[in-house]
């Protein structure tokens, strides 16, 4: 069973996504900011990370930068899920615009998990 780390400062979205992901049979951990997410990921490496961009403290892009620099976490697939327009320089991260469509979100997660981990050769300094 895959472990997915959800990162968003919107507690309502965390609840909705957690319920949907658990309904698909996945385990879920959640964090409300980048710092907490990084600590959770280092303690128990997830199979996939789904992060918002705009959060207090460490935002989602900074989180992804830290994850790419961490030898034990750089291979974990990351989905940047945001209401912002498509972001440049995601450097291997998948971008998914927040649309409220859970079917689209679940399909994206399934695709990322089925592809497996990211190439460990991804440059850590990119972003």
mmCIF file of C-alpha atoms in Angstrom:
data_model
loop_
_atom_site.group_PDB
_atom_site.id
_atom_site.type_symbol
_atom_site.label_atom_id
_atom_site.label_comp_id
_atom_site.label_asym_id
_atom_site.label_seq_id
_atom_site.Cartn_x
_atom_site.Cartn_y
_atom_site.Cartn_z
ATOM 1 C CA UNK A 1 0.000 0.000 0.000
ATOM 2 C CA UNK A 2 1.458 3.347 -1.065
ATOM 3 C CA UNK A 3 2.012 6.157 1.424
ATOM 4 C CA UNK A 4 1.100 9.590 0.095
ATOM 5 C CA UNK A 5 2.163 12.785 1.842
ATOM 6 C CA UNK A 6 -0.363 15.609 1.371
ATOM 7 C CA UNK A 7 0.900 19.138 1.958
ATOM 8 C CA UNK A 8 -1.566 22.044 2.031
ATOM 9 C CA UNK A 9 -2.449 24.785 4.494
ATOM 10 C CA UNK A 10 -6.168 24.388 3.712
ATOM 11 C CA UNK A 11 -7.497 21.948 6.312
ATOM 12 C CA UNK A 12 -10.732 21.364 4.358
ATOM 13 C CA UNK A 13 -8.789 20.241 1.280
ATOM 14 C CA UNK A 14 -6.596 18.001 3.426
ATOM 15 C CA UNK A 15 -9.706 16.308 4.806
ATOM 16 C CA UNK A 16 -11.329 15.879 1.369
ATOM 17 C CA UNK A 17 -8.143 14.560 -0.233
ATOM 18 C CA UNK A 18 -7.354 12.279 2.701
ATOM 19 C CA UNK A 19 -10.793 10.683 2.484
ATOM 20 C CA UNK A 20 -10.538 10.255 -1.302
ATOM 21 C CA UNK A 21 -7.029 8.780 -1.175
ATOM 22 C CA UNK A 22 -7.875 6.387 1.645
ATOM 23 C CA UNK A 23 -10.927 5.357 -0.383
ATOM 24 C CA UNK A 24 -8.493 4.283 -3.115
ATOM 25 C CA UNK A 25 -6.606 2.151 -0.591
ATOM 26 C CA UNK A 26 -3.617 4.439 -0.052
ATOM 27 C CA UNK A 27 -2.148 5.423 3.307
ATOM 28 C CA UNK A 28 -2.056 9.172 3.918
ATOM 29 C CA UNK A 29 0.087 11.491 6.014
ATOM 30 C CA UNK A 30 -0.493 15.239 5.954
ATOM 31 C CA UNK A 31 1.295 18.461 6.739
ATOM 32 C CA UNK A 32 0.140 22.075 6.712
ATOM 33 C CA UNK A 33 3.457 23.596 5.631
ATOM 34 C CA UNK A 34 6.745 22.737 3.978
ATOM 35 C CA UNK A 35 8.787 22.455 7.157
ATOM 36 C CA UNK A 36 6.421 19.895 8.669
ATOM 37 C CA UNK A 37 6.250 18.014 5.360
ATOM 38 C CA UNK A 38 10.029 17.797 5.067
ATOM 39 C CA UNK A 39 10.333 16.468 8.626
ATOM 40 C CA UNK A 40 7.598 13.878 7.998
ATOM 41 C CA UNK A 41 9.162 12.787 4.700
ATOM 42 C CA UNK A 42 12.571 12.369 6.330
ATOM 43 C CA UNK A 43 11.092 10.348 9.199
ATOM 44 C CA UNK A 44 8.980 8.079 7.004
ATOM 45 C CA UNK A 45 9.729 8.444 3.287
ATOM 46 C CA UNK A 46 6.477 8.472 1.301
ATOM 47 C CA UNK A 47 5.853 6.896 -2.094
ATOM 48 C CA UNK A 48 4.514 10.204 -3.468
ATOM 49 C CA UNK A 49 4.209 13.806 -2.299
ATOM 50 C CA UNK A 50 1.304 16.064 -3.297
ATOM 51 C CA UNK A 51 2.003 19.673 -2.362
ATOM 52 C CA UNK A 52 0.350 23.041 -2.731
ATOM 53 C CA UNK A 53 2.583 26.006 -3.583
ATOM 54 C CA UNK A 54 1.264 28.891 -1.478
ATOM 55 C CA UNK A 55 1.741 28.065 2.193
ATOM 56 C CA UNK A 56 3.110 29.958 5.186
ATOM 57 C CA UNK A 57 6.785 29.464 5.936
ATOM 58 C CA UNK A 58 8.398 27.075 3.473
ATOM 59 C CA UNK A 59 6.231 27.038 0.340
ATOM 60 C CA UNK A 60 5.731 24.058 -1.962
ATOM 61 C CA UNK A 61 8.452 25.040 -4.424
ATOM 62 C CA UNK A 62 10.984 25.415 -1.620
ATOM 63 C CA UNK A 63 9.864 22.043 -0.272
ATOM 64 C CA UNK A 64 10.476 20.443 -3.680
ATOM 65 C CA UNK A 65 13.923 22.047 -3.818
ATOM 66 C CA UNK A 66 14.782 20.525 -0.410
ATOM 67 C CA UNK A 67 13.410 17.146 -1.461
ATOM 68 C CA UNK A 68 15.516 17.120 -4.649
ATOM 69 C CA UNK A 69 18.615 17.895 -2.561
ATOM 70 C CA UNK A 70 17.979 15.031 -0.125
ATOM 71 C CA UNK A 71 19.617 11.775 -1.285
ATOM 72 C CA UNK A 72 16.949 9.636 0.379
ATOM 73 C CA UNK A 73 13.993 11.650 -0.955
ATOM 74 C CA UNK A 74 15.094 12.917 -4.382
ATOM 75 C CA UNK A 75 13.538 9.898 -6.112
ATOM 76 C CA UNK A 76 10.069 10.344 -4.572
ATOM 77 C CA UNK A 77 7.542 11.516 -7.199
ATOM 78 C CA UNK A 78 6.166 14.977 -6.485
ATOM 79 C CA UNK A 79 2.949 16.546 -7.715
ATOM 80 C CA UNK A 80 2.727 20.318 -7.359
ATOM 81 C CA UNK A 81 -0.997 20.987 -7.022
ATOM 82 C CA UNK A 82 -1.840 24.662 -7.214
ATOM 83 C CA UNK A 83 -4.432 27.166 -8.330
ATOM 84 C CA UNK A 84 -1.572 29.260 -9.732
ATOM 85 C CA UNK A 85 -0.965 29.246 -13.466
ATOM 86 C CA UNK A 86 1.459 26.600 -14.715
ATOM 87 C CA UNK A 87 4.737 27.121 -12.967
ATOM 88 C CA UNK A 88 8.073 27.218 -14.699
ATOM 89 C CA UNK A 89 11.081 25.286 -13.425
ATOM 90 C CA UNK A 90 9.369 22.386 -11.787
ATOM 91 C CA UNK A 91 12.414 20.311 -12.628
ATOM 92 C CA UNK A 92 10.884 16.878 -12.867
ATOM 93 C CA UNK A 93 7.906 17.608 -10.668
ATOM 94 C CA UNK A 94 4.434 17.072 -12.115
ATOM 95 C CA UNK A 95 2.173 20.139 -12.150
ATOM 96 C CA UNK A 96 -1.571 19.729 -11.665
ATOM 97 C CA UNK A 97 -3.835 22.746 -11.561
ATOM 98 C CA UNK A 98 -6.354 22.704 -8.693
ATOM 99 C CA UNK A 99 -9.700 22.312 -10.376
ATOM 100 C CA UNK A 100 -11.771 20.553 -7.753
ATOM 101 C CA UNK A 101 -11.871 17.462 -9.987
ATOM 102 C CA UNK A 102 -11.010 14.537 -7.701
ATOM 103 C CA UNK A 103 -11.113 12.111 -10.625
ATOM 104 C CA UNK A 104 -8.331 14.050 -12.359
ATOM 105 C CA UNK A 105 -6.303 14.216 -9.136
ATOM 106 C CA UNK A 106 -6.657 10.493 -8.446
ATOM 107 C CA UNK A 107 -5.727 9.646 -12.053
ATOM 108 C CA UNK A 108 -2.607 11.821 -11.833
ATOM 109 C CA UNK A 109 -1.560 10.168 -8.556
ATOM 110 C CA UNK A 110 -2.153 6.716 -10.024
ATOM 111 C CA UNK A 111 -0.025 7.557 -13.088
ATOM 112 C CA UNK A 112 2.811 8.898 -10.952
ATOM 113 C CA UNK A 113 2.776 5.886 -8.639
ATOM 114 C CA UNK A 114 2.707 3.447 -11.556
ATOM 115 C CA UNK A 115 5.768 5.097 -13.103
ATOM 116 C CA UNK A 116 7.678 4.500 -9.904
ATOM 117 C CA UNK A 117 10.318 6.723 -8.445
ATOM 118 C CA UNK A 118 11.990 9.636 -10.134
ATOM 119 C CA UNK A 119 15.436 9.108 -11.582
ATOM 120 C CA UNK A 120 17.988 9.468 -8.776
ATOM 121 C CA UNK A 121 20.203 11.368 -11.205
ATOM 122 C CA UNK A 122 17.890 14.397 -11.155
ATOM 123 C CA UNK A 123 20.028 17.470 -10.403
ATOM 124 C CA UNK A 124 19.576 18.500 -6.780
ATOM 125 C CA UNK A 125 20.384 22.172 -7.462
ATOM 126 C CA UNK A 126 17.736 22.609 -10.147
ATOM 127 C CA UNK A 127 14.748 24.783 -9.332
#
